[in-house]
PDB file of C-alpha atoms in Angstrom:
ATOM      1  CA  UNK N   5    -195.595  49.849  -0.672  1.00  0.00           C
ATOM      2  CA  UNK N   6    -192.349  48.471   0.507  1.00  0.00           C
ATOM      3  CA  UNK N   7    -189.362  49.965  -1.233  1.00  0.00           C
ATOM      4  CA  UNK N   8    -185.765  49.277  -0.935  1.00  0.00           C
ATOM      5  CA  UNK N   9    -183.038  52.017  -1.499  1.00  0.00           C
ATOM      6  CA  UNK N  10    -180.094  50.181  -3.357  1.00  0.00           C
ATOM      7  CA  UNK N  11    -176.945  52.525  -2.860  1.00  0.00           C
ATOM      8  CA  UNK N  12    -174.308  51.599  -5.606  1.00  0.00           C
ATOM      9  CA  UNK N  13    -173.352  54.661  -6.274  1.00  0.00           C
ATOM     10  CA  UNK N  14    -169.386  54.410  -5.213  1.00  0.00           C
ATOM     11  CA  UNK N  15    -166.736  54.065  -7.441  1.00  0.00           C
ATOM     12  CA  UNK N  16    -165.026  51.813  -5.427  1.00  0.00           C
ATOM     13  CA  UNK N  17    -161.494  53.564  -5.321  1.00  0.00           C
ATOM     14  CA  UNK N  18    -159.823  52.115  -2.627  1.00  0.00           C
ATOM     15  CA  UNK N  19    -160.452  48.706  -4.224  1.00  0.00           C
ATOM     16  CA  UNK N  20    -158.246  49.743  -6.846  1.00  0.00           C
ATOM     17  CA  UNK N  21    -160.380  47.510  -9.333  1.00  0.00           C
ATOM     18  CA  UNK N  22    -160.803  48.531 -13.121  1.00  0.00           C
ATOM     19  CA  UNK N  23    -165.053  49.789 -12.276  1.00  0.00           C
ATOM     20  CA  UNK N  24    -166.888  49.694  -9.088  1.00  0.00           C
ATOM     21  CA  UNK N  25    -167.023  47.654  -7.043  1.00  0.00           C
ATOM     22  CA  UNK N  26    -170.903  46.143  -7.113  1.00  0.00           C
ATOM     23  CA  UNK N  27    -170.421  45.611 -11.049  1.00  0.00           C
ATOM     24  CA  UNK N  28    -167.369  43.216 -10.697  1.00  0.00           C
ATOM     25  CA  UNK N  29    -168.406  40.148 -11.264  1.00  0.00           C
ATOM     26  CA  UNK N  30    -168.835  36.461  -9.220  1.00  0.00           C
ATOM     27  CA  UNK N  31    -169.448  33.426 -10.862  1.00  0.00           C
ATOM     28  CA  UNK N  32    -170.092  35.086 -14.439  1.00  0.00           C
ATOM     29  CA  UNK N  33    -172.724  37.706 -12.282  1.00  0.00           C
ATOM     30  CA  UNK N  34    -172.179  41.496 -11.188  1.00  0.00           C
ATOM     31  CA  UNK N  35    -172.516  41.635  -7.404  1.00  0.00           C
ATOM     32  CA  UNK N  36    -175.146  44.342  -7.494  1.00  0.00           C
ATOM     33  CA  UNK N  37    -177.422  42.054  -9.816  1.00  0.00           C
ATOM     34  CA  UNK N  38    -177.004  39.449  -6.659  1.00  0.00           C
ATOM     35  CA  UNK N  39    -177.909  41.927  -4.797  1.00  0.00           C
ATOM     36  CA  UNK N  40    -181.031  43.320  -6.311  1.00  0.00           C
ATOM     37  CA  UNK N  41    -182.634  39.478  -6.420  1.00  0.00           C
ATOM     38  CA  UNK N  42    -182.734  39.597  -2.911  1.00  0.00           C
ATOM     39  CA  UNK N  43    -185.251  42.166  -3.386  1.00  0.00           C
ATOM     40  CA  UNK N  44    -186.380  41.005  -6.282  1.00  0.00           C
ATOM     41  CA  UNK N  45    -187.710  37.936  -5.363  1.00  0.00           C
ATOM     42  CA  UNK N  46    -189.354  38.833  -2.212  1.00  0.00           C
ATOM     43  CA  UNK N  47    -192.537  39.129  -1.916  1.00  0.00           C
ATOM     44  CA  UNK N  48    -192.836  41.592   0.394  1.00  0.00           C
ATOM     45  CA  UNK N  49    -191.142  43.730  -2.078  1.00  0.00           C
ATOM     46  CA  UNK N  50    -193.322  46.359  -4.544  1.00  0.00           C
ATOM     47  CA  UNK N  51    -190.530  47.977  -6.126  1.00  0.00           C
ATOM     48  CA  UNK N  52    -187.284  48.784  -5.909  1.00  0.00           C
ATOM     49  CA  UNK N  53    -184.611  51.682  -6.655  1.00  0.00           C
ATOM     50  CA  UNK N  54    -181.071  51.536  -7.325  1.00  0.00           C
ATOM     51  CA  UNK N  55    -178.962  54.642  -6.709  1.00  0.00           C
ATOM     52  CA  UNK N  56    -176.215  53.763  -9.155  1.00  0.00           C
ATOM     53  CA  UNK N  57    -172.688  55.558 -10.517  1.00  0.00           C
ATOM     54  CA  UNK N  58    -173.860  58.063 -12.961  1.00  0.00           C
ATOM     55  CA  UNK N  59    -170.873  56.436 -15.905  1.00  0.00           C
ATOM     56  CA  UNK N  60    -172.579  53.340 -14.935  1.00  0.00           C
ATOM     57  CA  UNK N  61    -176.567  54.120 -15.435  1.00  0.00           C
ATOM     58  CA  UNK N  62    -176.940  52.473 -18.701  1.00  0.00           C
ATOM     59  CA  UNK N  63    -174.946  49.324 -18.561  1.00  0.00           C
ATOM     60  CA  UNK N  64    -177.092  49.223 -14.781  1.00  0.00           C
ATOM     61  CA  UNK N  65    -180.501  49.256 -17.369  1.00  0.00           C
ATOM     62  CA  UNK N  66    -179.060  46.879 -20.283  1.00  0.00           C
ATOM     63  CA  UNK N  67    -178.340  44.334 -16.824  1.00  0.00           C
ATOM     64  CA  UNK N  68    -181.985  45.120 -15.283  1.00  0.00           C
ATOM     65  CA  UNK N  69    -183.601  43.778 -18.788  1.00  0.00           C
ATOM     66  CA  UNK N  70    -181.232  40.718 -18.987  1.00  0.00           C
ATOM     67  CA  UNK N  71    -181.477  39.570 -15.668  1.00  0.00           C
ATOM     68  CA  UNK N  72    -185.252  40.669 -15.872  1.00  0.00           C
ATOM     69  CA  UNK N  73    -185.506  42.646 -12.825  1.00  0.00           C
ATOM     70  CA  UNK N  74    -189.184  43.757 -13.556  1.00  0.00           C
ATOM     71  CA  UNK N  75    -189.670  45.090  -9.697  1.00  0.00           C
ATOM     72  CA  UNK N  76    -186.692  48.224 -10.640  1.00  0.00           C
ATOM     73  CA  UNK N  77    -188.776  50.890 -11.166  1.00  0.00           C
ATOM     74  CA  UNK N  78    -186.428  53.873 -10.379  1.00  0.00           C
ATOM     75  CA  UNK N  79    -182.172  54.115 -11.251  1.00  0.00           C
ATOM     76  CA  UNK N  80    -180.828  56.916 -10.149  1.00  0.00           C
ATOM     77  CA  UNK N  81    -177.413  59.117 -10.375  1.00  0.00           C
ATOM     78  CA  UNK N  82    -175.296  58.545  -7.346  1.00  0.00           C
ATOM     79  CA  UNK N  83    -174.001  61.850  -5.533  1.00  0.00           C
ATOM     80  CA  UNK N  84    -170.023  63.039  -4.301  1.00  0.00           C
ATOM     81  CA  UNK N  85    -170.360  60.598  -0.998  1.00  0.00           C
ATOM     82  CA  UNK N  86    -172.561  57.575   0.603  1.00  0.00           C
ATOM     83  CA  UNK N  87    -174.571  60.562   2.576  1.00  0.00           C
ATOM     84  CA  UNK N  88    -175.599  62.374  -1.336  1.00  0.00           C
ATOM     85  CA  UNK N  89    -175.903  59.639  -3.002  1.00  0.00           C
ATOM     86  CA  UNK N  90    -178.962  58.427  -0.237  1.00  0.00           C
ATOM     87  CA  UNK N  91    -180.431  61.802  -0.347  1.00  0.00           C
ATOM     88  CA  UNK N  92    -180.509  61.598  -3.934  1.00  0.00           C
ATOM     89  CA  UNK N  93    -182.541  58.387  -3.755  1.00  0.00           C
ATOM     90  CA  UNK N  94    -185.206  59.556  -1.126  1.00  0.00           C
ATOM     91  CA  UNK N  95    -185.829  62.972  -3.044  1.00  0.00           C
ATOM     92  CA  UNK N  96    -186.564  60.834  -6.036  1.00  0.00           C
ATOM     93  CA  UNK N  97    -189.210  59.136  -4.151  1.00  0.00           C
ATOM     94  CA  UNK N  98    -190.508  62.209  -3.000  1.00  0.00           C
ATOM     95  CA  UNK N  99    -194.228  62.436  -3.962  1.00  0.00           C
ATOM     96  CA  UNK N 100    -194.346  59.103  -5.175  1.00  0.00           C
ATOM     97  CA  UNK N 101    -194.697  56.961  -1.647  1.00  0.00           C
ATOM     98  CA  UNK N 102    -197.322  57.672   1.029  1.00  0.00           C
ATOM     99  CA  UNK N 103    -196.941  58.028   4.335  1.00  0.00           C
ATOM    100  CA  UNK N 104    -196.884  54.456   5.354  1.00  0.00           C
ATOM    101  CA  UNK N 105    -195.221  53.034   2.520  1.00  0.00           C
ATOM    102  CA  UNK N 106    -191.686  51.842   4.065  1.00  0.00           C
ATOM    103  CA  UNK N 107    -188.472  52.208   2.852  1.00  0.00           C
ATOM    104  CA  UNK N 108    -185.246  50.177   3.459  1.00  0.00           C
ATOM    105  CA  UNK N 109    -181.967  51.008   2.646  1.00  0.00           C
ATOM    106  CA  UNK N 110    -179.436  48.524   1.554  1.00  0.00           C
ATOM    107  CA  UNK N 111    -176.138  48.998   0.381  1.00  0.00           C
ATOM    108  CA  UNK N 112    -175.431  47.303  -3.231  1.00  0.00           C
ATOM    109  CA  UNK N 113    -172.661  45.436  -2.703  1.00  0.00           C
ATOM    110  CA  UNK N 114    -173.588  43.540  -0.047  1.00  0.00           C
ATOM    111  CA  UNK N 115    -175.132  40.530  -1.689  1.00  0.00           C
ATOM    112  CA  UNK N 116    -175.990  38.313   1.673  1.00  0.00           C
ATOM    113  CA  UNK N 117    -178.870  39.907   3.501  1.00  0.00           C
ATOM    114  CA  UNK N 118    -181.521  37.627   3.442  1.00  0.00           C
ATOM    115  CA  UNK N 119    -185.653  37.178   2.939  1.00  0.00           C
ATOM    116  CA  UNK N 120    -185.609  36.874   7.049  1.00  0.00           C
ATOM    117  CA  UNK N 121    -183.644  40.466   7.848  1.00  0.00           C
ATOM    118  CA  UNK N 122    -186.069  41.909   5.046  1.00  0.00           C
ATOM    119  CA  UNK N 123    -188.856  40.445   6.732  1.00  0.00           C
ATOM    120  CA  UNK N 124    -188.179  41.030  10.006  1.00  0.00           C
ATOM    121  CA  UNK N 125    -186.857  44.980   9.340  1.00  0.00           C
ATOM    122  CA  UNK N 126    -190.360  45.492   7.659  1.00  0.00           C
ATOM    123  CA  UNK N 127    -192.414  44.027  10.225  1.00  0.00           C
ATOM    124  CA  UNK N 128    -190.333  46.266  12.646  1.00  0.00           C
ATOM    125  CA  UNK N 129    -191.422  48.923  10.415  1.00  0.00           C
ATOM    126  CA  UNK N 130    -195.065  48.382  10.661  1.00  0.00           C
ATOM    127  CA  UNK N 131    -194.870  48.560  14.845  1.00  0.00           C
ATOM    128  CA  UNK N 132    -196.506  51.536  15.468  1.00  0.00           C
TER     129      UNK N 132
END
């Protein structure tokens, strides 16, 4: 399986904005839903996690059913800083990946990677 890490679990502080920073919207959209249909519609992609802001879990499920993200299979509370909140995403996934399932890590506000840097950082990953 190929697995993406989605790390939106900052509050976005120094932005000074009234929430995070990945739910703020563009054009009528969060950033962070942007971001997930990256993943989303790549079909390389078997499922996907999103580490999110614990106060923001549930409006982070109401926007996974109305944007129909069917490939989030995991949300998960964010930790103190960008180093916990990672290590709360892999120990999630522990037990539930094999060995050579890969897993990316992309942070969730950061809506611009694109289907080449996924396909080229999992082909990288299968070089043995």
């Amino acid at each position: 399986m190929n697995v993406p890490i989605i790390l939106a679990g900052g509050v976005g502080s120094r932005l000074g904005a009234d929430r995070p920073k990945q739910f703020i919207e563009i054009l009528g959209k969060p950033i962070l839903v942007y971001t997930i249909e990256i993943f989303q519609n790549h079909p390389e992609i078997d499922a996907i996690e999103v580490v999110c802001v614990e106060s923001h879990i549930d409006y982070l499920k109401e926007l996974v059913k109305q944007y129909n993200l069917t490939k989030v299979k995991w949300i998960v509370a964010g930790g103190k800083e960008f180093q916990n909140s990672l290590m709360n995403g892999i120990d999630n996934l522990k037990g539930t990946l094999d060995d050579d399932d890969i897993v990316l890590v992309q942070y969730g506000a950061s809506p611009c990677t694109t289907d080449d840097v996924i396909s080229d950082a999992l082909r990288v990953c299968e070089i043995k």
